[in-house]
mmCIF file of C-alpha atoms and ligand atoms in Angstrom:
data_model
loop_
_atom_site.group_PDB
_atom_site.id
_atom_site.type_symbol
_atom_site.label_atom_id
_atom_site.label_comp_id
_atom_site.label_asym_id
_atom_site.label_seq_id
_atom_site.Cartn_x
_atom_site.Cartn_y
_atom_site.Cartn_z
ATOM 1 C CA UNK A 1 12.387 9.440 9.810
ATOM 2 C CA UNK A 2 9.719 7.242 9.060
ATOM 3 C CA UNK A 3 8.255 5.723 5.536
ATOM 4 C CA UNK A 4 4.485 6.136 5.017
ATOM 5 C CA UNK A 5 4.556 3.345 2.150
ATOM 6 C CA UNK A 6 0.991 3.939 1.088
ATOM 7 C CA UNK A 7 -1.642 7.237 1.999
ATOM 8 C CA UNK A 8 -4.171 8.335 -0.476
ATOM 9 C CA UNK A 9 -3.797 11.722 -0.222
ATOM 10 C CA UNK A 10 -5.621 12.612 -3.526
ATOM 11 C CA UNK A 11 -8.731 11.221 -1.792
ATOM 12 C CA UNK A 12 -11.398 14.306 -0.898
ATOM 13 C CA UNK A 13 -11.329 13.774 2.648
ATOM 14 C CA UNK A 14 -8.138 16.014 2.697
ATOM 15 C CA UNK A 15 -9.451 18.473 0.720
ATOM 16 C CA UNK A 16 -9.749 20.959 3.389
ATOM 17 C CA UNK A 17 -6.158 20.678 4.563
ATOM 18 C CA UNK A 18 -4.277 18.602 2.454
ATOM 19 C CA UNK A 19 -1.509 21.727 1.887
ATOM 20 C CA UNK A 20 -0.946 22.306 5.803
ATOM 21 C CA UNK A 21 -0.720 19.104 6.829
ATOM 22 C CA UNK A 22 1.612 17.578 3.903
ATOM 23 C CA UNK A 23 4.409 20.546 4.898
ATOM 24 C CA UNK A 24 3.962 19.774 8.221
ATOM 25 C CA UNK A 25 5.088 16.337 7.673
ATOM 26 C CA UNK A 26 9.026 15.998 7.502
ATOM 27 C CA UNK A 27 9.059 18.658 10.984
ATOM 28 C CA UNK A 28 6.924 15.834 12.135
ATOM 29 C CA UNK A 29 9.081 12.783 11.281
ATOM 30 C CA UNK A 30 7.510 11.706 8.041
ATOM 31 C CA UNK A 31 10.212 11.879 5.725
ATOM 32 C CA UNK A 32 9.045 9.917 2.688
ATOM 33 C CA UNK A 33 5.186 8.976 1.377
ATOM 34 C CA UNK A 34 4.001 7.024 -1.410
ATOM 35 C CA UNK A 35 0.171 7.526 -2.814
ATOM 36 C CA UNK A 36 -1.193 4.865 -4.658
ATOM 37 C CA UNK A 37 -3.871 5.781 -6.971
ATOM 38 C CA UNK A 38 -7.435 3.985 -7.012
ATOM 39 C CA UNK A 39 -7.816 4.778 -10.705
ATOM 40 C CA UNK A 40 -6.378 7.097 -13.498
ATOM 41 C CA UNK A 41 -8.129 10.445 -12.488
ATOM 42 C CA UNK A 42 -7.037 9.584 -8.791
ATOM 43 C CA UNK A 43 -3.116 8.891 -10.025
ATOM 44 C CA UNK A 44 -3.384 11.910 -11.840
ATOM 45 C CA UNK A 45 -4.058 13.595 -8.785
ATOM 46 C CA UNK A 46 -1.252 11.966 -6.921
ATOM 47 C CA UNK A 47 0.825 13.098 -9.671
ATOM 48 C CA UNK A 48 0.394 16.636 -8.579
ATOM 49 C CA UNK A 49 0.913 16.156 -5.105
ATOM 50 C CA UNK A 50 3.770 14.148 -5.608
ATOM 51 C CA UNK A 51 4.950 17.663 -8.189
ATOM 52 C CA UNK A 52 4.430 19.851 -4.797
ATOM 53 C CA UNK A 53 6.148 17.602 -2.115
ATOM 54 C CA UNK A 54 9.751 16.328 -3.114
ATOM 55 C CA UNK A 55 8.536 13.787 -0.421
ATOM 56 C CA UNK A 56 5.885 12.255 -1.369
ATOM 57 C CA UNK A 57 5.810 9.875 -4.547
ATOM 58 C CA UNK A 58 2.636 8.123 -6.461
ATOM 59 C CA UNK A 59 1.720 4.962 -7.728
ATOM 60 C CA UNK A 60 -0.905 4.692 -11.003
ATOM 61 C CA UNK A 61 -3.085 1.473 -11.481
ATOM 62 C CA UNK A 62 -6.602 0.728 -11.348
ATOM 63 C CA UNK A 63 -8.116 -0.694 -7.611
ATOM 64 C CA UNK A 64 -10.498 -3.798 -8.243
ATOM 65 C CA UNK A 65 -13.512 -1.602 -6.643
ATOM 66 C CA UNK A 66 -12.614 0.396 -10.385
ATOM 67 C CA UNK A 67 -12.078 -2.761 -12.487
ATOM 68 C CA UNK A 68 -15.324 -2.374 -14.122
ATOM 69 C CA UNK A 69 -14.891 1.260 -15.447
ATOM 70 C CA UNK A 70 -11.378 0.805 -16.486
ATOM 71 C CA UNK A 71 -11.867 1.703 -19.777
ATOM 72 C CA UNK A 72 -10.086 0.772 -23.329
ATOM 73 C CA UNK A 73 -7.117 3.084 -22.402
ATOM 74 C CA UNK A 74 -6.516 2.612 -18.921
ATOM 75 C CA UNK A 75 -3.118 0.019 -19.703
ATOM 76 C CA UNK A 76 -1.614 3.020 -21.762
ATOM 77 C CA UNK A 77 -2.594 5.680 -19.541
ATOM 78 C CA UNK A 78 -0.477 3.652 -16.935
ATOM 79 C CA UNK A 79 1.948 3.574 -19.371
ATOM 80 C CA UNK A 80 1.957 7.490 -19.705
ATOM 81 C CA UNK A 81 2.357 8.384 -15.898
ATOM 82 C CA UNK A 82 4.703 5.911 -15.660
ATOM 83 C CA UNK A 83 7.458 7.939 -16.982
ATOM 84 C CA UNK A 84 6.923 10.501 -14.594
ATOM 85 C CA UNK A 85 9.877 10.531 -12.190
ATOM 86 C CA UNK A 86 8.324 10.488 -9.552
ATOM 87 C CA UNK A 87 5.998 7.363 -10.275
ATOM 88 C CA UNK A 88 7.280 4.091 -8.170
ATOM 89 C CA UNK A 89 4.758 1.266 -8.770
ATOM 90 C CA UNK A 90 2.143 0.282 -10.485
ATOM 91 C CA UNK A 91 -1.224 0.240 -8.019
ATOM 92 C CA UNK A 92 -2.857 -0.286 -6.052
ATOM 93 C CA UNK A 93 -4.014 -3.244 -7.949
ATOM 94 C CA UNK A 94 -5.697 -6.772 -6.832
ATOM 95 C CA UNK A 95 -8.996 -8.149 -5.927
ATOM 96 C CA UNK A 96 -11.436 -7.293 -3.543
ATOM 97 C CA UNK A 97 -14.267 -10.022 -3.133
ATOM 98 C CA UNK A 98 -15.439 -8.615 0.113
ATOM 99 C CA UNK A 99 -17.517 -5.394 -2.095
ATOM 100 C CA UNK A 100 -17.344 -6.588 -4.876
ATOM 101 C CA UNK A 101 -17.773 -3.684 -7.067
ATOM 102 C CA UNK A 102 -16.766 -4.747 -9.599
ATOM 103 C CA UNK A 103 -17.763 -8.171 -11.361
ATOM 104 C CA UNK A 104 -15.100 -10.824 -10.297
ATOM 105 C CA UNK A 105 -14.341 -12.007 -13.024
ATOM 106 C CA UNK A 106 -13.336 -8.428 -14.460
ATOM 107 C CA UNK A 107 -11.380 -7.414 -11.718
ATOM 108 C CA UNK A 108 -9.387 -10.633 -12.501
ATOM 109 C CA UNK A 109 -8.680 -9.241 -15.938
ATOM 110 C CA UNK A 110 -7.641 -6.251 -14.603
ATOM 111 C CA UNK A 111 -5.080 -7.114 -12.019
ATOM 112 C CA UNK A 112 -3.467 -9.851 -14.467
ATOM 113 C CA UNK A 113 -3.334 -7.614 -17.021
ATOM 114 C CA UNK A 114 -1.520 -4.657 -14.407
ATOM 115 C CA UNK A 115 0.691 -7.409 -13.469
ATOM 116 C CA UNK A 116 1.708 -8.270 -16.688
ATOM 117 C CA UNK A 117 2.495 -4.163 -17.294
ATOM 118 C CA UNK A 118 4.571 -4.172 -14.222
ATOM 119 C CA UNK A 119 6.792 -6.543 -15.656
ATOM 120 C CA UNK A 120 7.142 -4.565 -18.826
ATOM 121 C CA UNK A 121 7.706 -1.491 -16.832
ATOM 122 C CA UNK A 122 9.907 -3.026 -14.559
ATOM 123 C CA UNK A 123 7.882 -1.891 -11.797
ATOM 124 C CA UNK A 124 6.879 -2.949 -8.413
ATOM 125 C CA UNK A 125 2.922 -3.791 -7.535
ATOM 126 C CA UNK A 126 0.806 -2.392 -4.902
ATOM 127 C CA UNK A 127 -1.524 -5.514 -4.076
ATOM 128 C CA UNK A 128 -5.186 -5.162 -2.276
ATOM 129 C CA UNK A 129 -6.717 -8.640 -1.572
ATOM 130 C CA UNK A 130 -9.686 -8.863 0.395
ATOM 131 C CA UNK A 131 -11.363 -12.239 0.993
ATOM 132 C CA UNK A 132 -9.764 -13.024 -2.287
ATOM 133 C CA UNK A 133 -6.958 -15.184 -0.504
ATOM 134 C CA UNK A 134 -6.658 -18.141 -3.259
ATOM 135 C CA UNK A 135 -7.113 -16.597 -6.228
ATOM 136 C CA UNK A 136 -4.471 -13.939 -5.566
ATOM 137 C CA UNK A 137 -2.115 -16.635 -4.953
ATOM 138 C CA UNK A 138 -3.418 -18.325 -8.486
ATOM 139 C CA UNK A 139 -3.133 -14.718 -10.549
ATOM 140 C CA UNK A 140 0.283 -13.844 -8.648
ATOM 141 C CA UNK A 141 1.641 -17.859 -9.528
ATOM 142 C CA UNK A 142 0.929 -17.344 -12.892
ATOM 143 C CA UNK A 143 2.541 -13.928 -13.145
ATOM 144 C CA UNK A 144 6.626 -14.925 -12.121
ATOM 145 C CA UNK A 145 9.106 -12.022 -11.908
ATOM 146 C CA UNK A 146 6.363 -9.454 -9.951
ATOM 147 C CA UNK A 147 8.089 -7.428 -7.349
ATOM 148 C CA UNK A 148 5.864 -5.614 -4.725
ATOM 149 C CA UNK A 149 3.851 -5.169 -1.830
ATOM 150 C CA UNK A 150 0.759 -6.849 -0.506
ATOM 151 C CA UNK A 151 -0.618 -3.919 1.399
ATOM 152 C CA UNK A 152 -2.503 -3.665 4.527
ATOM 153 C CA UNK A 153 -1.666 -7.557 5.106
ATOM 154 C CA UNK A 154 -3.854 -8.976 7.646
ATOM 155 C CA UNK A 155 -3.937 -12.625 6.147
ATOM 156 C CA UNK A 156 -2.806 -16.108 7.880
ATOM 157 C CA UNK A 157 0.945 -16.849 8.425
ATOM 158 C CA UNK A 158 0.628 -19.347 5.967
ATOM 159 C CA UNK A 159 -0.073 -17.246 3.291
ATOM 160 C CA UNK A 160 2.052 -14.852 4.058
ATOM 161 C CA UNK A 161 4.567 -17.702 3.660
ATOM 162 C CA UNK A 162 3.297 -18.563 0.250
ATOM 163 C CA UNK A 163 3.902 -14.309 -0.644
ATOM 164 C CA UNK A 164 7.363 -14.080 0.689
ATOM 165 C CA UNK A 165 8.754 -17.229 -0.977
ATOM 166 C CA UNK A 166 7.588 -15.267 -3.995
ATOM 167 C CA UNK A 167 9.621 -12.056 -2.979
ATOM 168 C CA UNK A 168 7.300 -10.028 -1.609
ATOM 169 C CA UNK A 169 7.052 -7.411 0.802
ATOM 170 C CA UNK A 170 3.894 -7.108 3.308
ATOM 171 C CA UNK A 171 2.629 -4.022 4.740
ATOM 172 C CA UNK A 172 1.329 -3.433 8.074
ATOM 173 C CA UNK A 173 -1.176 -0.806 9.167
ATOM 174 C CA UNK A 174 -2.929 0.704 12.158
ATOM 175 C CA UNK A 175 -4.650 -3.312 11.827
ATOM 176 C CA UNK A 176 -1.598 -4.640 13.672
ATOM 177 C CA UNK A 177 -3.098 -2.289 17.074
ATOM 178 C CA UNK A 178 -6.822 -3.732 16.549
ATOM 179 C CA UNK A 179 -7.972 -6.279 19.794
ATOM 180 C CA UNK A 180 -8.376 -8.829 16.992
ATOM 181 C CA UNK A 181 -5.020 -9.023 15.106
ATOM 182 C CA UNK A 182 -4.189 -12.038 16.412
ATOM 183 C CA UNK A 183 -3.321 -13.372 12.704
ATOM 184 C CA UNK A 184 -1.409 -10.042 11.890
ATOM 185 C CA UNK A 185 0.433 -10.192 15.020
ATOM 186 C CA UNK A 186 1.635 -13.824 14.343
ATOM 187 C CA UNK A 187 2.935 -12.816 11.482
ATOM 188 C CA UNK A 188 4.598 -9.937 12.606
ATOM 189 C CA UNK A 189 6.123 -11.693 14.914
ATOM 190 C CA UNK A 190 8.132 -14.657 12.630
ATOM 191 C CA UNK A 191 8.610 -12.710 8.923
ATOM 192 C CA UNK A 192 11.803 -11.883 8.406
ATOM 193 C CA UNK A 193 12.525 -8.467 8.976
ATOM 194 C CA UNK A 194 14.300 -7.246 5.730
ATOM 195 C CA UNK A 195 10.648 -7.524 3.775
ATOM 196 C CA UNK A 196 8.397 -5.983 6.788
ATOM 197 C CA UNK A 197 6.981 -2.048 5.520
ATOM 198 C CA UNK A 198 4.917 0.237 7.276
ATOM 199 C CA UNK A 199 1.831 2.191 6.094
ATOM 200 C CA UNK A 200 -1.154 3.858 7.031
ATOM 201 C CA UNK A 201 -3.411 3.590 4.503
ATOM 202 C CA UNK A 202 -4.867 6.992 5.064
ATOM 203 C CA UNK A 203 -7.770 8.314 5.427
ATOM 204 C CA UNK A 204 -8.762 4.684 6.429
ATOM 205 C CA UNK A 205 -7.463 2.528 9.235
ATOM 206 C CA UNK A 206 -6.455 5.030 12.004
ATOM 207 C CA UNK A 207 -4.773 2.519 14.642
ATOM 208 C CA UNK A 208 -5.939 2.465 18.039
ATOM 209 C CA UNK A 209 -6.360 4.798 19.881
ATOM 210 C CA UNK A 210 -7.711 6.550 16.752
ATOM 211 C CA UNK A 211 -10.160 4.233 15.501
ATOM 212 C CA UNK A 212 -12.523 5.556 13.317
ATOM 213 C CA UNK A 213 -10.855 9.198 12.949
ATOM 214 C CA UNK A 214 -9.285 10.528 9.825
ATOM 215 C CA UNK A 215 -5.873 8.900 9.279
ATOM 216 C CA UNK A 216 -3.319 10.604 8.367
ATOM 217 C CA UNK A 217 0.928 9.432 8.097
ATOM 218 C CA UNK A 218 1.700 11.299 11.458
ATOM 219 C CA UNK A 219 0.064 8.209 13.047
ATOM 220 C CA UNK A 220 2.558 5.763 11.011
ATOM 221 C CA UNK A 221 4.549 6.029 13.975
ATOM 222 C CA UNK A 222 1.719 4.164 15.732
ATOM 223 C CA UNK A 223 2.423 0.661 13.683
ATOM 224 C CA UNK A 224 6.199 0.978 14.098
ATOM 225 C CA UNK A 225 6.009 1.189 17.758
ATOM 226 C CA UNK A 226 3.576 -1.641 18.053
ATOM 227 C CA UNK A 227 6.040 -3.859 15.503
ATOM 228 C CA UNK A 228 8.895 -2.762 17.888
ATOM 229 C CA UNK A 229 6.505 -4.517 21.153
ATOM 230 C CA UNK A 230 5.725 -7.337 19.333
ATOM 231 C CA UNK A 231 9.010 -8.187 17.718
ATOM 232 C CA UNK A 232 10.946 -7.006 21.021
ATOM 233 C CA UNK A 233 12.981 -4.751 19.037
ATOM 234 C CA UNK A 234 14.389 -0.940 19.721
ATOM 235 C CA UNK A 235 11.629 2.047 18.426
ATOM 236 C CA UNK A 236 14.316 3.449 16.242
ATOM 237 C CA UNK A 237 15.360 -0.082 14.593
ATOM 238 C CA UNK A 238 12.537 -0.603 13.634
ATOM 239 C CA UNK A 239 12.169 3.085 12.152
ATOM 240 C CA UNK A 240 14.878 2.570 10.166
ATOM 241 C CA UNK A 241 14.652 -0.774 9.420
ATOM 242 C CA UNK A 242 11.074 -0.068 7.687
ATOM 243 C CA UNK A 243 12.732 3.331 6.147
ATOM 244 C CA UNK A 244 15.230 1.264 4.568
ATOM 245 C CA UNK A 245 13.147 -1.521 3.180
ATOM 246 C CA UNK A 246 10.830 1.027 2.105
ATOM 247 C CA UNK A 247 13.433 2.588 0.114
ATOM 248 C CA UNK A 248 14.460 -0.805 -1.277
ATOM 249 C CA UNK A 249 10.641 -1.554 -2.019
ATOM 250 C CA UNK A 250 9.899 1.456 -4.798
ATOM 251 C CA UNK A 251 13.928 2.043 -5.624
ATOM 252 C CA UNK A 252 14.174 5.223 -3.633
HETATM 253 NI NI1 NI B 301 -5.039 1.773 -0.224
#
């Protein structure tokens, strides 16, 4: 069975079929999902589908693109849905310079202050960076003790150096089957296997040859097989490999 490590399925683009094709998934070979919520209405959301699918769990935090309407509240909010059993992490959470929607120097706030509530929730992060390399590196130095995932990685092998030394885990989407994922590939290629997870990201990055369709987790299957071409490595080791890291990941 594979792990779907991160799938927004509280996001409207599966409002139409979001019942049908969450059942269908464990007869498909999905056999665990986690949605990470973009902000507290969205984690609330993931909250109920996590109720309804004894698969699928949910992260609560507050993406950088929300940093700026946070709110007063949003820390104990987090706090709140946090005791819900079937809350893993704390994200997705980070910076995202390529947007922008938020003022930089808010969504700084933001993430450091997430990061320090992961700690006193002893909970793993969900990390977005985008074009926000260095000072990810700066807000995650400063934070010691952070578990987690950098999600959708994409970055230079040198920085995902700099991430593992500090015990993370990097997640690989439908990126790793792009033309131009040279720098994913590389990476892909010399991590060490016990912190590799796989993810689709859904409804966004549908690997090739789905590129620019809806994603959904039955393409997951997609990034394992191209880790198992690039790495040289059995279909089904690396299906369980990512299962079982996965598992390690959110304490499943
Ligand atoms: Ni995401």
């Amino acid at each position: 069975m594979l792990f779907d490590t991160h799938a927004h399925y509280d996001d409207e683009k599966f409002d139409q079929d979001r019942q049908e094709l969450l059942s269908s998934m464990p007869s498909r070979g999905v056999g665990l999902i986690v949605d990470p919520a973009s902000d507290i209405a969205s984690a609330m959301k993931a909250r109920d589908i996590s109720r309804e699918f004894d698969f699928v769990y949910f992260a609560a935090g507050v993406h950088p693109h929300e940093a700026a309407g946070a709110g007063e509240t949003y820390l104990d909010d987090i706090r709140a849905l946090a005791r819900d059993p079937k809350c893993v992490a704390v994200g997705e959470i980070g910076l995202d310079y390529h947007y922008d929607f938020s003022p930089r120097d808010v969504q700084r706030r933001v993430f450091a202050e997430q990061l320090e509530l992961s700690l006193e929730l002893s909970k793993p992060v969900i990390i977005h960076e985008r074009e926000a390399v260095q000072d990810n590196l700066n807000i995650l130095a400063a934070h010691p003790g952070v578990r987690g995932v950098v999600h959708c990685f994409s970055g230079s092998w040198e920085t995902a150096r700099i991430l593992l030394d500090m015990g993370l885990y990097l997640g690989f989407t439908g990126v790793v089957t792009f033309k131009n994922a040279r720098k994913c590939v590389e990476v892909v290629k010399n991590m060490p296997l016990e912190r590799m997870v796989i993810e689709t990201d859904s409804p966004y990055m549908a690997p090739v040859p789905h590129r620019g369709e809806r994603n959904s987790s039955l393409f997951v299957r997609l990034v394992a097989e191209k880790i198992a071409e690039i790495r040289g490595m059995d279909y089904e080791d690396v299906e369980a490999l990512t299962m079982e890291n996965g598992r390690r990941l959110y304490g499943l």
